[in-house]
Coordinates of C-alpha atoms and ligand atoms in Angstrom, one line a residue:
M1 CA 42.3 -6.2 -22.6
R2 CA 42.9 -6.8 -19.0
T3 CA 41.4 -3.5 -17.9
F4 CA 38.4 -4.3 -20.2
F5 CA 38.0 -7.6 -18.5
L6 CA 38.2 -6.2 -15.0
T7 CA 35.7 -3.5 -15.9
F8 CA 33.4 -6.1 -17.3
V9 CA 33.6 -8.1 -14.1
C10 CA 33.0 -5.0 -12.0
V11 CA 30.0 -4.1 -14.0
L12 CA 28.6 -7.6 -13.6
V13 CA 29.2 -7.6 -9.8
L14 CA 27.7 -4.1 -9.5
H15 CA 24.7 -5.1 -11.6
S16 CA 24.0 -8.2 -9.5
T17 CA 24.0 -6.2 -6.2
V18 CA 22.2 -3.0 -7.2
Y19 CA 18.5 -2.9 -6.5
G20 CA 15.8 -0.5 -7.4
G21 CA 14.9 0.5 -10.9
Q22 CA 14.2 3.7 -12.8
W23 CA 10.7 4.0 -11.3
S24 CA 11.5 2.6 -7.8
N25 CA 12.2 5.8 -6.0
P26 CA 9.4 7.1 -3.8
T27 CA 8.7 10.7 -4.6
C28 CA 8.0 12.0 -1.1
A29 CA 8.7 15.4 0.2
P30 CA 11.8 15.3 2.3
G31 CA 11.6 13.5 5.6
R32 CA 8.4 11.5 4.8
H33 CA 8.3 7.8 4.2
T34 CA 4.8 6.2 4.4
I35 CA 1.9 5.7 2.1
V36 CA -1.7 5.6 3.4
H37 CA -4.3 3.9 1.2
L38 CA -7.5 5.9 1.6
F39 CA -9.7 3.2 0.1
E40 CA -12.8 4.5 -1.6
W41 CA -12.6 8.0 -0.1
K42 CA -14.2 11.0 -1.7
R43 CA -11.8 13.5 -3.3
S44 CA -12.9 16.4 -1.1
D45 CA -12.4 14.3 2.1
I46 CA -8.9 13.4 0.9
A47 CA -8.0 17.0 0.3
D48 CA -9.2 18.0 3.8
E49 CA -7.3 15.1 5.2
C50 CA -4.1 16.1 3.6
E51 CA -4.4 19.6 5.0
T52 CA -5.6 18.8 8.5
F53 CA -3.9 15.5 9.3
L54 CA -1.6 13.8 6.7
G55 CA 0.6 16.9 6.2
P56 CA 1.0 17.8 9.9
Y57 CA 1.5 14.1 11.0
G58 CA 4.2 13.2 8.5
Y59 CA 2.6 10.9 5.9
C60 CA 4.3 10.9 2.5
E61 CA 1.4 10.2 0.2
V62 CA -2.1 8.9 -0.4
Q63 CA -2.9 5.9 -2.6
I64 CA -6.4 6.7 -4.0
S65 CA -9.0 4.3 -5.5
P66 CA -9.0 4.2 -9.3
P67 CA -10.1 7.6 -10.5
N68 CA -11.2 6.6 -14.0
E69 CA -14.8 5.9 -15.2
N70 CA -16.0 2.5 -14.2
R71 CA -19.0 0.2 -14.7
I72 CA -22.0 0.6 -12.5
V73 CA -23.3 -2.5 -10.8
T74 CA -26.6 -2.3 -8.8
S75 CA -27.0 -6.0 -7.9
P76 CA -25.4 -6.2 -5.4
N77 CA -25.7 -2.5 -5.0
R78 CA -22.5 -0.6 -5.9
P79 CA -19.9 -3.1 -4.6
W80 CA -16.4 -1.7 -4.1
W81 CA -15.0 -3.9 -6.8
V82 CA -16.7 -2.1 -9.7
R83 CA -13.9 0.4 -9.4
Y84 CA -11.7 -2.3 -11.0
Q85 CA -13.8 -2.5 -14.1
P86 CA -12.8 0.5 -16.3
V87 CA -15.2 1.9 -18.9
S88 CA -12.9 4.7 -20.1
Y89 CA -10.0 6.9 -18.9
K90 CA -12.2 9.9 -18.1
I91 CA -11.7 11.0 -14.5
S92 CA -15.2 10.5 -13.2
T93 CA -16.3 8.1 -10.4
R94 CA -18.3 8.1 -7.2
S95 CA -15.3 9.6 -5.5
G96 CA -15.4 12.7 -7.7
D97 CA -15.0 14.3 -11.2
E98 CA -11.9 15.8 -12.8
N99 CA -12.3 19.2 -11.1
S100 CA -12.4 17.6 -7.7
F101 CA -9.4 15.5 -8.6
R102 CA -7.4 18.5 -9.7
N103 CA -8.4 20.3 -6.6
M104 CA -7.3 17.4 -4.4
V105 CA -3.9 17.0 -6.1
E106 CA -3.2 20.7 -5.8
R107 CA -4.2 21.0 -2.1
C108 CA -2.4 17.8 -1.1
N109 CA 0.8 18.7 -2.9
K110 CA 0.8 22.2 -1.3
V111 CA 1.0 20.6 2.1
N112 CA 3.7 18.1 1.0
V113 CA 1.4 15.1 0.6
R114 CA 1.7 13.2 -2.7
I115 CA -1.0 11.4 -4.6
Y116 CA -0.5 7.9 -6.0
V117 CA -3.1 6.6 -8.3
D118 CA -4.3 3.0 -8.5
A119 CA -4.0 2.4 -12.2
V120 CA -6.2 -0.4 -13.7
V121 CA -4.9 -0.9 -17.1
N122 CA -4.7 -4.7 -17.7
H123 CA -8.4 -4.9 -18.6
M124 CA -11.7 -3.2 -19.0
T125 CA -15.0 -4.5 -17.7
G126 CA -16.2 -8.0 -17.2
S127 CA -17.1 -9.7 -20.5
G128 CA -20.8 -10.0 -20.0
G129 CA -23.3 -7.2 -20.5
S130 CA -23.2 -3.6 -21.6
G131 CA -24.2 -0.3 -20.2
T132 CA -23.2 3.3 -19.3
G133 CA -20.3 4.0 -17.0
T134 CA -19.9 6.5 -14.1
G135 CA -18.8 9.1 -16.7
G136 CA -21.7 8.6 -19.1
S137 CA -19.7 6.5 -21.7
H138 CA -21.2 3.5 -23.3
W139 CA -19.5 0.1 -23.0
D140 CA -20.2 -3.4 -24.4
G141 CA -18.3 -6.3 -23.0
G142 CA -19.6 -8.7 -25.5
S143 CA -18.6 -6.8 -28.7
L144 CA -15.5 -5.3 -26.9
S145 CA -16.6 -1.8 -27.6
Y146 CA -15.3 1.0 -25.3
P147 CA -15.9 4.2 -27.3
G148 CA -15.0 6.4 -24.3
V149 CA -11.3 5.6 -24.9
P150 CA -11.8 4.4 -27.7
F151 CA -11.0 0.7 -27.7
S152 CA -12.5 -1.9 -30.0
S153 CA -12.1 -5.7 -30.4
W154 CA -8.7 -5.2 -32.1
D155 CA -7.3 -3.9 -28.9
F156 CA -8.0 -7.0 -26.8
N157 CA -6.3 -10.3 -26.6
S158 CA -8.2 -13.0 -28.3
F159 CA -7.9 -16.8 -28.9
S160 CA -4.8 -16.2 -30.9
E161 CA -2.9 -15.1 -27.8
C162 CA -4.9 -16.9 -25.1
H163 CA -5.0 -20.7 -25.3
S164 CA -7.0 -21.6 -22.2
G165 CA -10.0 -22.7 -24.2
D166 CA -12.7 -20.4 -22.7
G167 CA -10.5 -17.3 -22.7
N168 CA -10.2 -17.1 -18.9
I169 CA -7.3 -17.8 -16.6
H170 CA -7.3 -21.1 -14.8
N171 CA -3.7 -22.2 -14.6
Y172 CA -1.5 -19.8 -12.7
N173 CA 1.5 -21.9 -13.6
D174 CA 1.2 -21.0 -17.3
P175 CA 2.7 -17.5 -17.6
N176 CA 1.2 -17.1 -21.1
E177 CA -2.3 -17.8 -19.8
V178 CA -1.9 -15.5 -16.8
R179 CA -0.8 -12.6 -19.1
N180 CA -2.9 -13.2 -22.2
C181 CA -6.2 -14.6 -20.9
R182 CA -8.9 -12.9 -18.8
L183 CA -8.6 -12.4 -15.1
V184 CA -12.0 -13.3 -13.6
S185 CA -13.5 -12.7 -17.0
L186 CA -12.3 -9.1 -17.3
V187 CA -11.7 -8.3 -21.0
D188 CA -7.9 -8.3 -21.4
L189 CA -6.1 -5.5 -23.2
R190 CA -3.6 -6.3 -26.0
M191 CA -0.7 -4.4 -24.6
S192 CA 1.7 -5.6 -27.2
K193 CA 0.0 -3.0 -29.5
D194 CA 1.4 0.5 -29.7
Y195 CA -2.1 2.0 -29.9
V196 CA -3.0 0.4 -26.5
R197 CA 0.3 1.4 -25.0
D198 CA -0.3 5.0 -26.1
K199 CA -3.8 5.2 -24.7
V200 CA -2.7 3.8 -21.4
A201 CA 0.4 6.1 -21.2
G202 CA -1.8 9.0 -22.3
Y203 CA -4.2 8.3 -19.3
L204 CA -1.2 8.1 -16.8
N205 CA 0.4 11.2 -18.4
H206 CA -2.8 13.2 -18.0
M207 CA -2.6 12.6 -14.3
I208 CA 1.1 13.2 -14.1
D209 CA 0.6 16.6 -15.8
I210 CA -2.0 17.4 -13.2
G211 CA 0.5 16.7 -10.4
V212 CA 0.2 13.0 -9.5
A213 CA 3.5 11.5 -8.2
G214 CA 3.2 7.8 -8.7
F215 CA 1.1 4.7 -9.5
R216 CA 0.1 1.4 -8.0
V217 CA -0.3 -0.8 -11.1
D218 CA -3.2 -3.2 -10.6
A219 CA -2.8 -6.8 -11.8
A220 CA 0.7 -6.2 -13.0
K221 CA 1.3 -10.0 -12.9
H222 CA -1.2 -10.2 -15.7
M223 CA 0.9 -8.0 -18.0
W224 CA 4.2 -8.8 -19.6
P225 CA 7.1 -7.0 -18.0
G226 CA 8.3 -5.9 -21.4
D227 CA 4.9 -4.3 -22.2
L228 CA 4.9 -2.5 -18.8
R229 CA 8.3 -1.2 -19.4
A230 CA 7.2 0.1 -22.8
V231 CA 4.3 2.0 -21.2
F232 CA 6.4 3.4 -18.4
G233 CA 9.0 4.5 -20.9
R234 CA 6.4 6.7 -22.4
L235 CA 5.7 8.5 -19.1
H236 CA 6.4 12.2 -18.6
T237 CA 8.5 13.4 -15.7
L238 CA 6.6 15.0 -12.8
N239 CA 5.1 18.4 -12.9
T240 CA 7.7 21.0 -12.1
K241 CA 5.2 23.1 -10.3
Y242 CA 5.7 20.7 -7.4
F243 CA 8.8 18.5 -8.2
P244 CA 12.4 19.1 -9.2
S245 CA 12.7 18.9 -13.0
G246 CA 13.4 15.4 -14.3
T247 CA 11.7 13.5 -11.4
Q248 CA 10.4 10.1 -12.5
P249 CA 7.1 8.9 -11.1
F250 CA 7.2 6.2 -8.4
I251 CA 5.7 3.0 -9.5
F252 CA 4.8 -0.1 -7.5
Q253 CA 3.3 -3.1 -9.3
E254 CA 0.7 -5.5 -7.8
V255 CA 2.4 -8.9 -8.3
I256 CA 1.1 -11.6 -5.9
D257 CA 4.1 -13.9 -5.5
M258 CA 3.9 -16.3 -2.6
G259 CA 6.7 -18.3 -4.1
H260 CA 4.8 -21.2 -5.6
E261 CA 3.8 -20.1 -9.1
A262 CA 5.6 -19.8 -12.4
I263 CA 5.6 -16.0 -12.4
S264 CA 8.1 -14.4 -10.0
A265 CA 8.1 -10.8 -8.6
S266 CA 11.8 -10.6 -9.6
E267 CA 10.7 -10.3 -13.3
Y268 CA 9.4 -6.9 -12.4
T269 CA 11.9 -5.4 -9.9
S270 CA 14.6 -4.3 -12.3
F271 CA 12.5 -1.3 -13.3
A272 CA 9.9 -0.6 -10.6
R273 CA 8.8 -1.9 -7.2
V274 CA 6.4 -4.7 -6.3
T275 CA 3.9 -5.3 -3.6
N276 CA 5.2 -7.8 -1.0
F277 CA 2.3 -10.1 -0.1
I278 CA 4.4 -12.6 1.9
Y279 CA 5.2 -9.9 4.4
G280 CA 1.7 -9.5 6.0
I281 CA 1.1 -13.2 6.1
K282 CA 4.4 -13.9 8.0
L283 CA 3.8 -11.1 10.4
A284 CA 0.3 -12.3 11.1
D285 CA 1.8 -15.5 12.3
V286 CA 4.2 -13.7 14.6
F287 CA 1.8 -11.2 16.1
R288 CA -0.9 -13.8 16.7
G289 CA 1.8 -15.5 18.8
N290 CA 2.1 -18.6 16.5
N291 CA 5.7 -18.0 15.7
P292 CA 8.0 -16.6 18.4
A293 CA 8.9 -12.9 17.8
K294 CA 12.5 -13.6 18.6
Y295 CA 12.9 -14.9 15.0
L296 CA 12.3 -11.4 13.7
R297 CA 15.9 -10.7 14.6
N298 CA 16.8 -11.2 10.9
W299 CA 13.5 -10.0 9.4
G300 CA 13.8 -8.9 5.8
E301 CA 15.6 -10.5 2.8
A302 CA 16.8 -13.4 5.1
W303 CA 13.1 -14.5 5.3
G304 CA 13.1 -15.2 1.5
M305 CA 11.6 -11.7 0.6
P306 CA 12.9 -9.4 -2.2
N307 CA 15.4 -6.7 -1.6
T308 CA 14.2 -3.8 0.7
N309 CA 14.5 -1.3 -2.2
D310 CA 12.3 -3.3 -4.5
V311 CA 9.1 -3.6 -2.3
V312 CA 6.1 -1.9 -0.9
V313 CA 5.1 -3.6 2.4
F314 CA 1.8 -3.6 4.3
I315 CA 0.0 -5.7 6.9
D316 CA -3.2 -6.0 4.9
N317 CA -4.7 -4.5 1.7
H318 CA -8.2 -3.8 0.3
D319 CA -8.3 -7.4 -1.2
N320 CA -6.8 -9.6 1.5
Q321 CA -8.6 -7.9 4.4
R322 CA -11.8 -9.3 2.9
G323 CA -10.6 -12.6 1.6
H324 CA -9.9 -11.5 -2.1
G325 CA -6.6 -11.6 -3.9
G326 CA -4.6 -14.4 -2.3
G327 CA -6.2 -13.2 1.0
G328 CA -7.1 -15.1 4.1
G329 CA -5.0 -15.2 7.3
V330 CA -3.8 -11.6 7.3
L331 CA -4.4 -9.3 10.3
T332 CA -6.9 -6.5 9.8
H333 CA -8.5 -3.8 11.9
F334 CA -11.1 -6.3 13.0
E335 CA -8.3 -8.0 15.1
H336 CA -7.2 -4.6 16.5
R337 CA -4.7 -5.6 19.2
A338 CA -2.5 -7.8 17.1
Y339 CA -3.0 -5.5 14.1
K340 CA -1.7 -2.5 15.9
M341 CA 1.4 -4.5 17.1
A342 CA 2.1 -5.7 13.6
T343 CA 1.8 -2.2 12.2
E344 CA 4.0 -0.8 14.9
F345 CA 6.7 -3.4 14.1
M346 CA 6.4 -2.7 10.4
L347 CA 6.9 1.1 10.9
A348 CA 9.8 0.6 13.3
H349 CA 11.6 -1.8 11.1
P350 CA 13.8 -0.5 8.2
Y351 CA 12.7 -3.2 5.6
G352 CA 10.6 -2.0 2.7
F353 CA 8.6 1.1 1.7
T354 CA 5.6 1.1 4.1
R355 CA 1.9 1.4 3.4
V356 CA -0.8 1.9 6.0
M357 CA -4.3 0.7 5.2
S358 CA -7.3 2.9 5.9
S359 CA -10.6 1.0 5.7
Y360 CA -14.3 1.2 6.2
D361 CA -16.3 -1.1 8.3
W362 CA -18.9 -3.6 7.0
P363 CA -21.1 -6.2 8.6
R364 CA -19.1 -9.4 8.1
N365 CA -21.2 -12.5 7.5
F366 CA -19.3 -15.7 7.5
Q367 CA -20.8 -18.8 6.0
N368 CA -18.6 -21.9 5.6
G369 CA -15.6 -19.7 6.2
E370 CA -16.5 -17.2 3.5
D371 CA -17.7 -13.6 4.2
K372 CA -20.8 -13.3 2.1
N373 CA -20.7 -9.5 2.6
N374 CA -17.2 -8.9 1.4
W375 CA -18.6 -7.0 -1.6
Y376 CA -20.0 -4.1 0.5
G377 CA -19.1 -0.7 -0.9
P378 CA -18.1 2.3 1.2
P379 CA -20.5 4.1 3.6
H380 CA -23.0 5.9 1.4
N381 CA -26.1 8.1 1.5
S382 CA -29.5 7.1 0.3
D383 CA -28.7 8.4 -3.2
M384 CA -25.6 6.1 -3.2
S385 CA -23.2 9.0 -3.0
I386 CA -20.2 8.2 -0.8
K387 CA -20.6 9.5 2.8
G388 CA -18.0 11.9 4.1
R389 CA -15.9 10.8 7.1
S390 CA -17.1 12.9 10.0
L391 CA -14.7 13.4 12.8
R392 CA -14.8 12.9 16.6
S393 CA -12.8 15.1 18.9
D394 CA -10.1 12.5 19.4
K395 CA -9.2 12.5 15.7
S396 CA -10.9 9.2 15.0
C397 CA -13.5 8.9 12.2
D398 CA -17.2 8.2 12.2
N399 CA -19.9 7.3 9.7
G400 CA -18.5 3.8 9.2
W401 CA -14.9 4.9 8.3
T402 CA -12.3 3.0 10.3
C403 CA -9.4 5.4 9.7
E404 CA -6.6 3.1 11.0
H405 CA -4.2 5.8 9.9
K406 CA -5.5 8.1 12.6
W407 CA -5.1 5.6 15.4
R408 CA -2.5 7.1 17.7
Q409 CA -0.5 3.9 17.9
I410 CA -0.2 4.0 14.1
Y411 CA 0.3 7.7 13.2
N412 CA 2.9 8.2 16.0
M413 CA 4.9 5.3 14.5
V414 CA 4.7 6.9 11.0
A415 CA 6.5 9.8 12.7
F416 CA 8.9 7.4 14.5
R417 CA 9.8 6.0 11.1
N418 CA 10.5 9.4 9.7
V419 CA 12.7 10.4 12.6
V420 CA 14.8 7.3 12.7
M421 CA 15.2 6.9 8.9
G422 CA 18.7 6.1 7.7
T423 CA 19.7 4.2 10.9
T424 CA 20.1 0.5 11.3
I425 CA 18.8 -1.9 13.9
N426 CA 21.0 -2.0 17.0
N427 CA 20.6 -3.1 20.6
W428 CA 18.5 -6.1 19.7
W429 CA 17.0 -7.8 22.8
D430 CA 14.6 -10.7 23.1
N431 CA 13.4 -12.9 26.0
G432 CA 14.1 -16.0 24.1
N433 CA 10.5 -16.2 23.1
K434 CA 7.8 -13.7 22.1
A435 CA 9.1 -10.4 23.6
I436 CA 11.5 -8.3 21.6
A437 CA 13.2 -4.8 21.6
F438 CA 15.5 -3.0 19.3
S439 CA 16.9 0.5 18.7
R440 CA 17.2 2.4 15.4
G441 CA 20.7 3.7 15.7
N442 CA 20.7 6.2 18.5
K443 CA 17.3 7.8 17.5
G444 CA 14.5 5.5 18.5
F445 CA 13.8 2.4 20.6
I446 CA 10.8 0.0 20.7
V447 CA 9.8 -2.9 23.0
I448 CA 7.0 -5.3 21.8
N449 CA 5.5 -8.0 24.1
V450 CA 3.6 -10.7 22.3
D451 CA 4.3 -13.1 25.2
N452 CA 1.9 -14.3 27.8
S453 CA 4.0 -13.0 30.7
D454 CA 5.0 -9.4 31.5
V455 CA 8.2 -7.7 30.3
N456 CA 10.0 -6.2 33.3
A457 CA 13.5 -5.4 32.2
N458 CA 16.3 -2.9 32.1
L459 CA 17.3 -2.5 28.5
Q460 CA 20.0 -0.7 26.5
T461 CA 18.2 1.8 24.4
G462 CA 21.1 3.3 22.6
L463 CA 19.5 6.8 23.3
S464 CA 21.0 9.7 25.1
Q465 CA 20.0 10.5 28.6
G466 CA 16.7 12.1 29.2
T467 CA 12.9 11.7 29.5
Y468 CA 11.1 10.4 26.5
C469 CA 7.4 10.2 25.8
D470 CA 6.1 6.7 25.0
V471 CA 4.3 7.4 21.7
I472 CA 2.1 4.3 21.9
S473 CA 0.3 5.3 25.2
G474 CA 0.3 9.0 24.5
E475 CA 2.0 11.9 22.7
Y476 CA 4.5 14.7 23.2
V477 CA 2.5 17.9 23.2
N478 CA 3.4 21.3 24.6
G479 CA 6.5 20.0 26.2
K480 CA 4.6 17.3 28.1
C481 CA 3.9 13.5 27.7
T482 CA 0.2 12.7 27.7
G483 CA 1.1 9.0 28.2
T484 CA 3.9 7.0 29.9
E485 CA 7.3 8.7 30.5
I486 CA 10.5 6.6 30.0
H487 CA 13.7 7.7 31.7
V488 CA 16.9 6.9 29.9
G489 CA 20.0 7.0 32.1
G490 CA 23.5 8.3 31.4
D491 CA 24.5 4.7 30.3
G492 CA 21.6 4.5 27.8
H493 CA 19.6 2.0 29.9
A494 CA 15.9 2.4 30.8
H495 CA 13.4 0.3 32.7
F496 CA 10.4 -1.1 30.8
H497 CA 7.4 -2.8 32.4
I498 CA 4.9 -4.0 29.9
S499 CA 1.9 -6.0 31.0
H500 CA 1.0 -8.9 28.8
T501 CA -2.7 -8.2 29.2
S502 CA -2.4 -4.6 28.0
E503 CA -4.4 -3.6 24.9
D504 CA -1.2 -2.1 23.7
P505 CA 1.8 -4.2 25.0
V506 CA 4.3 -1.9 23.2
V507 CA 6.5 1.0 24.2
A508 CA 8.2 3.2 21.6
I509 CA 10.3 6.3 22.2
H510 CA 12.3 8.5 19.8
I511 CA 14.2 11.8 19.8
G512 CA 11.4 13.6 18.1
A513 CA 9.3 13.1 21.3
K514 CA 12.0 13.8 24.0
K515 CA 11.0 16.1 26.7
G516 CA 12.7 19.5 26.4
S517 CA 13.5 19.2 22.7
A518 CA 11.4 20.3 19.7
R519 CA 8.6 17.9 18.6
K520 CA 9.4 16.3 15.3
V521 CA 7.3 14.2 12.9
T522 CA 9.6 14.4 9.9
T523 CA 13.4 14.5 9.6
Ligands
ARE601 C1 -15.7 -9.2 -10.1 C2 -16.4 -10.4 -9.6 C3 -16.1 -11.6 -10.5 C4 -16.4 -11.3 -11.9 C5 -15.7 -10.0 -12.3 C6 -16.0 -9.5 -13.7 O1 -16.1 -10.7 -8.2 O2 -16.9 -12.7 -10.0 O3 -16.0 -12.3 -12.8 O4 -16.0 -8.9 -11.4 O5 -17.4 -9.2 -13.8 C7 -11.5 -6.9 -7.8 C8 -12.2 -8.0 -7.1 C9 -12.8 -9.0 -8.1 C10 -13.7 -8.3 -9.1 C11 -12.8 -7.4 -9.8 C12 -13.5 -6.6 -10.9 O6 -11.3 -8.6 -6.2 O7 -13.6 -10.0 -7.3 O8 -14.3 -9.3 -9.9 O9 -12.3 -6.4 -8.9 O10 -14.6 -5.9 -10.4 C13 -5.6 -12.3 -8.6 C14 -4.8 -11.2 -9.4 C15 -4.7 -9.9 -8.7 C16 -6.1 -9.4 -8.2 C17 -6.7 -10.5 -7.4 C18 -8.1 -10.1 -6.9 O11 -3.5 -11.7 -9.7 O12 -4.2 -9.0 -9.6 O13 -6.8 -11.7 -8.1 N1 -6.0 -8.1 -7.5 C19 -6.3 -6.9 -8.2 C20 -7.1 -5.9 -7.3 C21 -8.5 -6.4 -7.1 C22 -9.2 -6.4 -8.5 C23 -8.4 -6.8 -9.6 C24 -7.0 -7.0 -9.5 C25 -8.9 -6.7 -10.9 O14 -6.4 -5.6 -6.2 O15 -9.2 -5.6 -6.2 O16 -10.3 -7.4 -8.4 O17 -8.8 -5.4 -11.4 C26 -3.6 -16.5 -6.2 C27 -2.7 -15.8 -7.3 C28 -3.1 -14.4 -7.3 C29 -4.6 -14.2 -7.5 C30 -5.4 -14.9 -6.4 C31 -6.8 -14.8 -6.7 O18 -3.2 -16.1 -4.9 O19 -1.4 -15.9 -6.9 O20 -2.4 -13.8 -8.4 O21 -4.9 -12.8 -7.5 O22 -5.0 -16.2 -6.4 O23 -7.5 -15.0 -5.6
CA602 CA1 -3.3 -9.3 -19.5

């Protein structure tokens, strides 16, 4: 009896301290640890990018825009958000058809880059109108007819489940309304039904069988955790052509939890990860200089955020960079100096599974604080097909694609993260205000100056003696540093001078970019 009791207590204790669920493990190739969201990219461009850049520079995987057939909207002309209005689960969009999807998955997996699909399964199109989708299927939002799946009115929540009056969500403090009513009038699937669960799981399994390694689940907050579990429980393990047998897909759920609504992200973390939206908002404050960086000393759970193993973290996403989805206030590529600093910090810090945003440009047009052009779709040709990203000689992109993931300050920190993975924060230093530094074990060291005076200091780096290439101002190529060299002495100290007016007031060094040793971008 006593042993039984003790075991029971142990199980309880263990249960309350173990984080990460069945679908919370990233399915990266060894040594890789960062997602890049190639928002609205064409399949053929993604495949080329995997081979020529993401593989060689150490990215783990690409989050792709929803690949299934969606509604066509021509007024305004082809906004990005139509990709979030499914018409069927046929793989057929402006980014490409099923053949190009298969080709992309194969080519990316071959160079150790995984594909994560943005899965829009809470709803179909908006309720008004009817038409033909990007894959040729008919849809009717009024009569709830989606023959391409097929779904009919029986497969959608109705007034028997949704009690908001007009069928739409108004009150985010009523969990029932948030889950059973329509998000911005998008017709809401009745996921309590086995038929609906089977169709959704069938769509995801089709992609798993092709070689996809994980999913971002759109609008997860608008689905009951139990229904999601039931769908995930139907998923296949990953294709053994690329993955060890029995590997579960990686799943992260879009749950916007700023801490002041009835639904909490913790309802979802026992089985898969969630997106952490507080993260980018708090870091925007720090890297705009409004909250002294010294407070980052205990960055992570102590700031009221979920456990590190339960989250995907990012500085901005496709919604909040344009004021959608709880947006406003985050840093984006438009504010490049602070944006780079925040991203560098994110990639240097052990908290969370990191995602880098890769955007396209659009002509912002603010009126009364709102960007009237935030609907702009991706760069396109006159026939509305998506434009390819042409390349300049310095790796950066053209044709309207921003390609933050190819900014040296960002991709070199993706490699930094790979190289230091598994170490903790040591040798913390701050100037009592807005300049900070820390090492990751004895593998890497970073100094960030958000202050309005220079950093001029001898700091303990924790690294072994030698000359290291600063990977922010340059790179380690052919045994040489193209940027600043940092000399670490026998006692681990090095001198850092960082001007507060520099475009990049950051220095980062690691053992994968130490002169005389082999260059490393993964571990
Ligand atoms: C578009 C039009 C609407 C129209 C609708 C149907 O803009 O006016 O009614 O079509 O015809 C994206 C766009 C939407 C767009 C939709 C469908 O952002 O504008 O609607 O595509 O085309 C909530 C959700 C969260 C959601 C955000 C946007 O909780 O899940 O709103 N984010 C995801 C995606 C979006 C996508 C969808 C979901 C829909 O990332 O890109 O929408 O698939 C508080 C709450 C949040 C709430 C937020 C709303 O912060 O805590 O939960 O987020 O307010 O601002
Ligand atoms: Ca719902």
